[in-house]
Structures are given as structure tokens and as C-alpha cells.
Amino acid sequence: MKTTTNQQIYQFIKANGPVGPSKIAYQIPISTQMVHRHLKSLLLSGHIKKMGHPPKVLYIAVESVDQYEFPSLPIDDQKYIEENYLTVKPNGEILNGLAGFQWWALKTKQHKNFRALAHEYTTNHASFKNKYRNEFELIEATFKIKETFGECFLDHLFYQEFYSLPKFGKTKAGQMVSLGKSGQDINSIQQLAEMSKGSILRIIKHYKIDGVIFTPHSIPRKIAFLKEFKRFLSLSIPCTELTKIFADNIPVAQKSLSKLSERIENAGRTIFTREENKPFKRILVIDDAVGSGATMNAIAEKLKRQSNTSFVCGFAVTGSLKGFEVIKEI
């Protein structure tokens, strides 16, 4: 930090953040214009971060993990973590790669065995990531849904990635789905669409899909994940949606239901086909996340029984690991 004023502002933010420019100007005191100049300098140096969007922008100090001297990692482990790890702190701050993994290790008090922890993450994550991949480079989950339901109407079910993994929690894709839905982060949705588009196009070509349907959201949000996902995919094939209607207009999210029977009832009694769904004979249904698969199976049932659809394939950006073989610690 170049100046005493910079140091004063940083220390004030560190002690009192998140704070806005006017509060800083009142405390120091200097003009708001000068505060903005110092804030810009602190942002560029990486000492602080912005929260929120104009006109309401606050600033927080960037926490450092330098208080613990982490050992260096083998190049392969470090590279893998940089490419595949992402976490979100309780204040909403996104940490990518090694910095995020170090923060998580400190938070979970596993930092003293950091090299072994990093290698375990790299090895196990790669194993999960690769073991269930098919020729489309997707996770094959068809067996899972066929074992879950007595009558399965889906012909195939694929995940782009698992939502979370044992011990290490949400995958990078799982975090990005959460950021896109609950965090309303449009950049995460765009990145997920870019990551998924190649696989979706391969499914469409291989199975001769003639229509794509996006599942309806239960909870209305300003930024609707699948609406934006559809926009970023920019598919040339006809795309449509389903209708979701709740009794007494009270939405109940699938993830809030713990019993499979409740999820089946929720999906079966709230999702309805539209007239524009009927011309499609071979359909790809796209969702952001699949847990039990109840929604996907209910959609496939209604399409086959009400719209004369002959083939339904499901695709989820992320899906539950439950039902898959759990890889033992290596």
C-alpha cells in the first residue's frame, strides 16, 4: 500500500466491513471522490473486494490464508485443483482453484495434512469424474432411475457432472448451479451452458431428437436459470417448456421434500404438458439438477401418455451421486 490514507481505509474496511464509500469518507475524513480513488487502488492490489451492484456497492477486506504456510504441491495436483475447484464463502465471495481449496482446508481444520488432502481430492475427484463417462463424455445415470422407480418412462438419463462428492462437498459445477439459481449469477449460467453444449448436441444427433423441453422451475426468480441456460445454448432445434401449477398457488420445491413418494406426487400433480409439446416424438428434457429423478420420470410419463412421444432422454447439468458406487479413499 502506497499511502497512509490507503492503509487507513484498508484497516477501517477490515474492522468494519462491509462498508460503503460515504461511511468511509465520514470516518477518515476525506472527500468521497478521493475515497473512490483509494478504493480503486485497493481493488487493483487485491486487498479488498466489492459486494453488490450499483447503486448499492459495499467493500470488504480480502481475507488471506497467509497466516498458515501451506506446503507446495506436486505440479499435477496443483494444476488439477486450479482447474476443478471452486467454493463460495458464507459472505458470498467466490474462491477459485488453489486459494479456494486452501481456505476450505483451513475452515474444516484439515490444513495440517494439506499435501495428502490435496492428493486425495485430486485422485478421488478424477476417479468420480471419469468412471461413469460414456461416449458422449457424460455421466450415465440411466441405471439409477430404472432401479429407483417401479415403472421408468425415461429411456436415458445423463449428467454433465455430479452435484457433490463425499468429503469434499459440491463440485465446481454444483457450486455454479447454486450460484446461478440462488445467487442469481448469470456468468455461472453462461459458463455451464458453454460446458454442456457439446454434449447436448451429441445427444441430439445420436438419438435423432426433434424437440427439446426445459423443465419448469418451482420457485420464481428474477433470473430464471433454465431460461437463461436455454438462451446461452442457442440451439437450432425447436425448444419449448412445460407448465407447472401448484394448488392454491403455493410453490413447493422438490429439494424441500425428503420422501421419494412426496417428490413423485409433487412432480406428477404439478407439471403439465402444453400443446406445443405434442408434435415432438423424440424429446430431450433438460434440467439444472436431478436428485431422485422423480421430476424427469414424471415428465417422461406425461409426454408418452398425453403427447404420443415415443422417446424421452433426460439431461441434467448436475446430478446426485446417490445410487452410484462410492469410490473408497485412495
Coordinates of C-alpha atoms in Angstrom, one line a residue:
M1 CA 0.0 0.0 0.0
K2 CA 1.5 3.3 -1.1
T3 CA 0.0 5.8 1.3
T4 CA -1.1 6.2 4.9
T5 CA -4.6 7.1 3.6
N6 CA -4.7 3.7 1.8
Q7 CA -3.7 2.0 5.0
Q8 CA -6.3 3.8 7.0
I9 CA -9.1 3.0 4.5
Y10 CA -8.0 -0.7 4.4
Q11 CA -7.9 -1.0 8.2
F12 CA -11.3 0.6 8.5
I13 CA -12.8 -1.8 5.9
K14 CA -11.1 -4.7 7.6
A15 CA -12.5 -3.8 11.0
N16 CA -16.0 -2.6 9.9
G17 CA -16.7 -4.1 6.5
P18 CA -18.7 -4.4 4.5
V19 CA -18.9 -0.6 4.2
G20 CA -19.7 1.9 1.5
P21 CA -17.8 4.9 0.3
S22 CA -19.9 7.5 2.2
K23 CA -19.2 5.8 5.5
I24 CA -15.5 5.7 4.8
A25 CA -15.5 9.4 3.8
Y26 CA -17.2 10.3 7.0
Q27 CA -14.7 8.3 9.1
I28 CA -11.4 9.2 7.6
P29 CA -12.4 12.1 6.7
I30 CA -11.7 12.9 3.1
S31 CA -13.9 13.6 0.1
T32 CA -16.0 10.8 -1.4
Q33 CA -14.2 11.4 -4.7
M34 CA -10.8 10.7 -3.0
V35 CA -12.3 7.6 -1.3
H36 CA -13.2 6.2 -4.7
R37 CA -9.6 6.7 -5.9
H38 CA -8.2 4.9 -2.9
L39 CA -10.8 2.1 -3.2
K40 CA -9.8 1.6 -6.9
S41 CA -6.1 1.3 -5.8
L42 CA -7.0 -1.2 -3.1
L43 CA -9.1 -3.2 -5.5
L44 CA -6.3 -3.4 -8.0
S45 CA -3.8 -4.5 -5.4
G46 CA -6.2 -7.3 -4.3
H47 CA -6.6 -6.0 -0.7
I48 CA -10.4 -5.5 -0.9
K49 CA -13.3 -6.8 -2.9
K50 CA -16.7 -5.3 -4.0
M51 CA -20.0 -6.7 -2.9
G52 CA -23.4 -5.9 -4.6
H53 CA -24.2 -3.9 -7.6
P54 CA -24.7 -0.2 -8.3
P55 CA -26.2 1.8 -6.7
K56 CA -25.6 -0.3 -3.6
V57 CA -21.9 -1.3 -3.5
L58 CA -20.1 -2.2 -0.4
Y59 CA -16.4 -3.2 0.2
I60 CA -14.8 -5.9 2.3
A61 CA -11.2 -6.8 3.1
V62 CA -9.9 -9.9 1.3
E63 CA -9.0 -12.5 3.9
S64 CA -5.6 -14.0 3.5
V65 CA -4.6 -17.6 4.1
D66 CA -1.0 -16.5 4.6
Q67 CA -1.3 -17.0 8.4
Y68 CA -0.7 -20.6 7.6
E69 CA 2.3 -21.6 5.4
F70 CA 0.9 -24.2 3.1
P71 CA 3.4 -26.7 1.6
S72 CA 3.9 -26.7 -2.1
L73 CA 2.0 -29.4 -4.1
P74 CA 3.1 -31.6 -6.9
I75 CA 2.5 -29.9 -10.2
D76 CA -0.2 -32.3 -11.3
D77 CA -2.2 -31.9 -8.1
Q78 CA -1.9 -28.2 -8.1
K79 CA -2.9 -27.9 -11.8
Y80 CA -5.9 -30.2 -11.2
I81 CA -7.1 -28.2 -8.2
E82 CA -6.7 -24.9 -10.1
E83 CA -8.9 -26.2 -12.9
N84 CA -11.5 -28.1 -10.9
Y85 CA -12.0 -26.5 -7.5
L86 CA -14.4 -23.7 -6.6
T87 CA -16.0 -22.8 -3.3
V88 CA -18.2 -20.0 -2.0
K89 CA -17.6 -18.4 1.4
P90 CA -20.6 -17.6 3.7
N91 CA -20.4 -13.9 2.7
G92 CA -20.8 -14.8 -1.0
E93 CA -17.2 -14.4 -2.0
I94 CA -16.2 -16.9 -4.7
L95 CA -12.8 -18.6 -4.4
N96 CA -11.4 -20.5 -7.3
G97 CA -8.6 -23.1 -7.5
L98 CA -5.9 -23.5 -5.0
A99 CA -6.8 -20.4 -3.0
G100 CA -10.3 -21.8 -2.5
F101 CA -9.0 -25.2 -1.6
Q102 CA -6.6 -23.7 1.0
W103 CA -9.4 -21.7 2.5
W104 CA -11.7 -24.8 2.7
A105 CA -8.8 -26.8 4.3
L106 CA -8.4 -24.1 7.0
K107 CA -12.1 -23.8 7.6
T108 CA -12.5 -27.6 8.0
K109 CA -9.3 -27.8 10.1
Q110 CA -7.7 -30.3 7.7
H111 CA -4.8 -28.0 6.7
K112 CA -2.1 -29.8 8.7
N113 CA -2.3 -32.7 6.3
F114 CA -2.6 -30.5 3.3
R115 CA -0.5 -32.4 0.8
A116 CA -2.3 -35.7 1.5
L117 CA -5.7 -33.9 1.4
A118 CA -4.9 -32.3 -1.9
H119 CA -3.8 -35.6 -3.4
E120 CA -6.9 -37.4 -2.1
Y121 CA -9.1 -34.7 -3.6
T122 CA -7.3 -34.9 -7.0
T123 CA -7.3 -38.7 -7.1
N124 CA -10.9 -39.3 -5.9
H125 CA -12.4 -36.4 -7.9
A126 CA -10.7 -37.6 -11.1
S127 CA -12.0 -41.1 -10.5
F128 CA -15.6 -40.0 -10.0
K129 CA -15.3 -37.6 -12.9
N130 CA -14.1 -40.3 -15.3
K131 CA -15.5 -43.6 -14.1
Y132 CA -19.1 -43.3 -15.3
R133 CA -18.4 -41.4 -18.5
N134 CA -20.0 -42.7 -21.8
E135 CA -19.2 -42.0 -25.4
F136 CA -20.9 -38.6 -25.1
E137 CA -18.5 -37.7 -22.3
L138 CA -21.5 -37.7 -19.9
I139 CA -22.2 -39.5 -16.7
E140 CA -24.5 -42.4 -17.4
A141 CA -27.3 -42.4 -14.8
T142 CA -30.0 -44.4 -16.7
F143 CA -29.4 -47.5 -14.4
K144 CA -30.1 -45.4 -11.3
I145 CA -33.5 -44.1 -12.4
K146 CA -34.5 -47.6 -13.6
E147 CA -33.6 -49.0 -10.2
T148 CA -35.4 -46.2 -8.3
F149 CA -38.8 -46.4 -10.0
G150 CA -41.0 -49.4 -10.5
E151 CA -42.1 -48.1 -13.8
C152 CA -39.5 -46.0 -15.6
F153 CA -40.6 -43.8 -18.5
L154 CA -37.2 -42.3 -19.3
D155 CA -35.2 -44.1 -22.0
H156 CA -31.9 -42.5 -20.9
L157 CA -30.7 -40.1 -18.2
F158 CA -27.3 -38.3 -18.4
Y159 CA -25.5 -35.9 -16.1
Q160 CA -22.8 -33.4 -17.2
E161 CA -21.3 -33.6 -13.7
F162 CA -22.1 -34.8 -10.2
Y163 CA -23.6 -32.2 -7.9
S164 CA -21.4 -33.1 -4.9
L165 CA -18.9 -35.7 -3.8
P166 CA -18.1 -37.4 -0.5
K167 CA -16.0 -35.4 1.9
F168 CA -15.3 -32.5 -0.4
G169 CA -18.9 -31.3 -1.0
K170 CA -20.2 -29.6 -4.1
T171 CA -18.2 -29.9 -7.3
K172 CA -17.3 -26.9 -9.3
A173 CA -20.4 -27.4 -11.5
G174 CA -22.5 -27.9 -8.4
Q175 CA -21.3 -24.6 -6.9
M176 CA -22.0 -22.9 -10.2
V177 CA -25.6 -24.3 -10.4
S178 CA -26.1 -23.0 -6.9
L179 CA -24.6 -19.6 -7.8
G180 CA -26.8 -19.4 -10.9
K181 CA -30.0 -20.3 -9.2
S182 CA -29.8 -19.0 -5.6
G183 CA -27.0 -16.5 -6.2
Q184 CA -28.6 -15.2 -9.5
D185 CA -25.2 -15.1 -11.1
I186 CA -25.7 -15.0 -14.8
N187 CA -22.0 -15.6 -15.6
S188 CA -22.2 -19.0 -13.9
I189 CA -25.2 -20.0 -16.0
Q190 CA -23.3 -18.9 -19.2
Q191 CA -20.2 -21.0 -18.3
L192 CA -22.4 -24.0 -17.6
A193 CA -24.1 -23.7 -20.9
E194 CA -20.8 -23.4 -22.7
M195 CA -19.6 -26.5 -20.8
S196 CA -22.7 -28.5 -21.6
K197 CA -23.5 -27.5 -25.2
G198 CA -21.2 -30.0 -26.9
S199 CA -22.6 -33.0 -25.0
I200 CA -26.2 -31.8 -25.7
L201 CA -25.5 -31.5 -29.4
R202 CA -24.1 -35.1 -29.4
I203 CA -27.2 -36.4 -27.7
I204 CA -29.5 -34.6 -30.2
K205 CA -27.6 -36.0 -33.2
H206 CA -27.2 -39.6 -31.9
Y207 CA -30.8 -40.1 -30.7
K208 CA -32.3 -38.1 -33.6
I209 CA -34.0 -35.7 -31.2
D210 CA -36.7 -33.5 -32.8
G211 CA -37.6 -31.3 -29.8
V212 CA -36.0 -30.0 -26.6
I213 CA -38.1 -29.3 -23.5
F214 CA -36.8 -27.4 -20.4
T215 CA -38.2 -28.3 -17.0
P216 CA -40.2 -25.6 -15.2
H217 CA -38.9 -24.0 -12.1
S218 CA -40.8 -24.3 -8.8
I219 CA -39.6 -21.0 -7.3
P220 CA -40.0 -17.9 -9.4
R221 CA -36.8 -15.8 -9.5
K222 CA -35.8 -12.6 -11.3
I223 CA -33.1 -14.6 -13.2
A224 CA -34.7 -18.0 -14.2
F225 CA -31.8 -20.4 -14.5
L226 CA -33.1 -22.6 -17.3
K227 CA -34.5 -19.7 -19.3
E228 CA -31.0 -18.2 -19.4
F229 CA -29.4 -21.6 -19.9
K230 CA -31.6 -22.1 -23.0
R231 CA -30.7 -18.6 -24.3
F232 CA -26.9 -19.3 -23.9
L233 CA -27.2 -22.7 -25.5
S234 CA -28.8 -21.1 -28.6
L235 CA -29.9 -24.5 -30.1
S236 CA -31.2 -24.6 -33.6
I237 CA -33.7 -27.4 -32.8
P238 CA -37.2 -26.4 -31.7
C239 CA -37.3 -25.8 -27.9
T240 CA -40.3 -25.4 -25.5
E241 CA -41.2 -25.7 -21.9
L242 CA -43.8 -27.4 -19.6
T243 CA -46.3 -25.7 -17.3
K244 CA -46.0 -26.0 -13.5
I245 CA -49.1 -25.1 -11.4
F246 CA -49.4 -25.6 -7.6
A247 CA -52.6 -26.0 -5.6
D248 CA -53.5 -22.6 -4.0
N249 CA -50.6 -21.1 -5.9
I250 CA -48.1 -22.1 -3.2
P251 CA -44.9 -23.4 -4.7
V252 CA -43.1 -26.4 -3.2
A253 CA -39.6 -27.1 -4.3
Q254 CA -38.6 -30.7 -4.9
K255 CA -35.5 -30.3 -2.8
S256 CA -37.6 -29.4 0.2
L257 CA -39.2 -32.9 0.1
S258 CA -37.4 -35.7 1.8
K259 CA -39.5 -38.7 0.8
L260 CA -39.5 -40.2 -2.7
S261 CA -43.3 -40.6 -2.6
E262 CA -43.7 -36.9 -1.9
R263 CA -41.4 -36.0 -4.8
I264 CA -43.3 -38.3 -7.1
E265 CA -46.6 -36.7 -6.1
N266 CA -45.2 -33.1 -6.4
A267 CA -44.0 -33.8 -9.9
G268 CA -46.9 -35.8 -11.1
R269 CA -49.6 -33.3 -9.9
T270 CA -48.0 -30.0 -10.7
I271 CA -46.4 -30.5 -14.1
F272 CA -48.5 -30.3 -17.3
T273 CA -47.7 -30.6 -21.0
R274 CA -48.5 -27.9 -23.5
E275 CA -50.0 -28.1 -27.0
E276 CA -46.6 -27.1 -28.5
N277 CA -45.1 -30.3 -26.9
K278 CA -47.3 -32.6 -28.9
P279 CA -45.5 -32.5 -32.3
F280 CA -42.3 -33.8 -30.8
K281 CA -41.8 -37.6 -31.0
R282 CA -38.2 -37.9 -29.7
I283 CA -37.6 -35.4 -26.9
L284 CA -34.6 -34.3 -24.8
V285 CA -35.6 -32.9 -21.4
I286 CA -33.1 -30.6 -19.8
D287 CA -32.9 -29.7 -16.1
D288 CA -30.3 -27.9 -13.9
A289 CA -30.1 -30.6 -11.3
V290 CA -31.5 -34.1 -10.7
G291 CA -31.9 -35.6 -7.3
S292 CA -34.2 -38.6 -7.1
G293 CA -35.2 -38.3 -10.8
A294 CA -38.9 -38.0 -9.9
T295 CA -39.4 -34.9 -11.9
M296 CA -37.7 -36.3 -15.0
N297 CA -39.7 -39.6 -14.8
A298 CA -43.0 -37.8 -14.3
I299 CA -42.3 -35.6 -17.3
A300 CA -41.4 -38.6 -19.4
E301 CA -44.6 -40.3 -18.3
K302 CA -46.8 -37.4 -19.2
L303 CA -45.1 -36.9 -22.6
K304 CA -45.5 -40.5 -23.6
R305 CA -49.1 -40.8 -22.4
Q306 CA -50.5 -37.4 -23.4
S307 CA -48.4 -36.3 -26.3
N308 CA -47.7 -39.6 -28.1
T309 CA -44.0 -39.2 -27.6
S310 CA -42.0 -42.4 -28.4
F311 CA -38.6 -41.5 -26.8
V312 CA -37.5 -39.3 -23.9
C313 CA -34.0 -38.7 -22.9
G314 CA -33.1 -36.6 -19.8
F315 CA -30.1 -34.3 -19.4
A316 CA -29.1 -32.6 -16.2
V317 CA -26.2 -30.1 -15.7
T318 CA -25.6 -31.8 -12.3
G319 CA -27.0 -34.9 -10.7
S320 CA -27.0 -36.7 -7.3
L321 CA -24.3 -39.3 -6.6
K322 CA -26.8 -41.4 -4.6
G323 CA -27.2 -44.8 -6.2
F324 CA -23.7 -44.8 -7.7
E325 CA -20.9 -46.9 -6.2
V326 CA -18.9 -44.8 -3.7
I327 CA -15.2 -44.9 -4.5
K328 CA -13.1 -45.7 -1.5
E329 CA -10.4 -43.4 -0.3
I330 CA -7.2 -44.0 -2.4

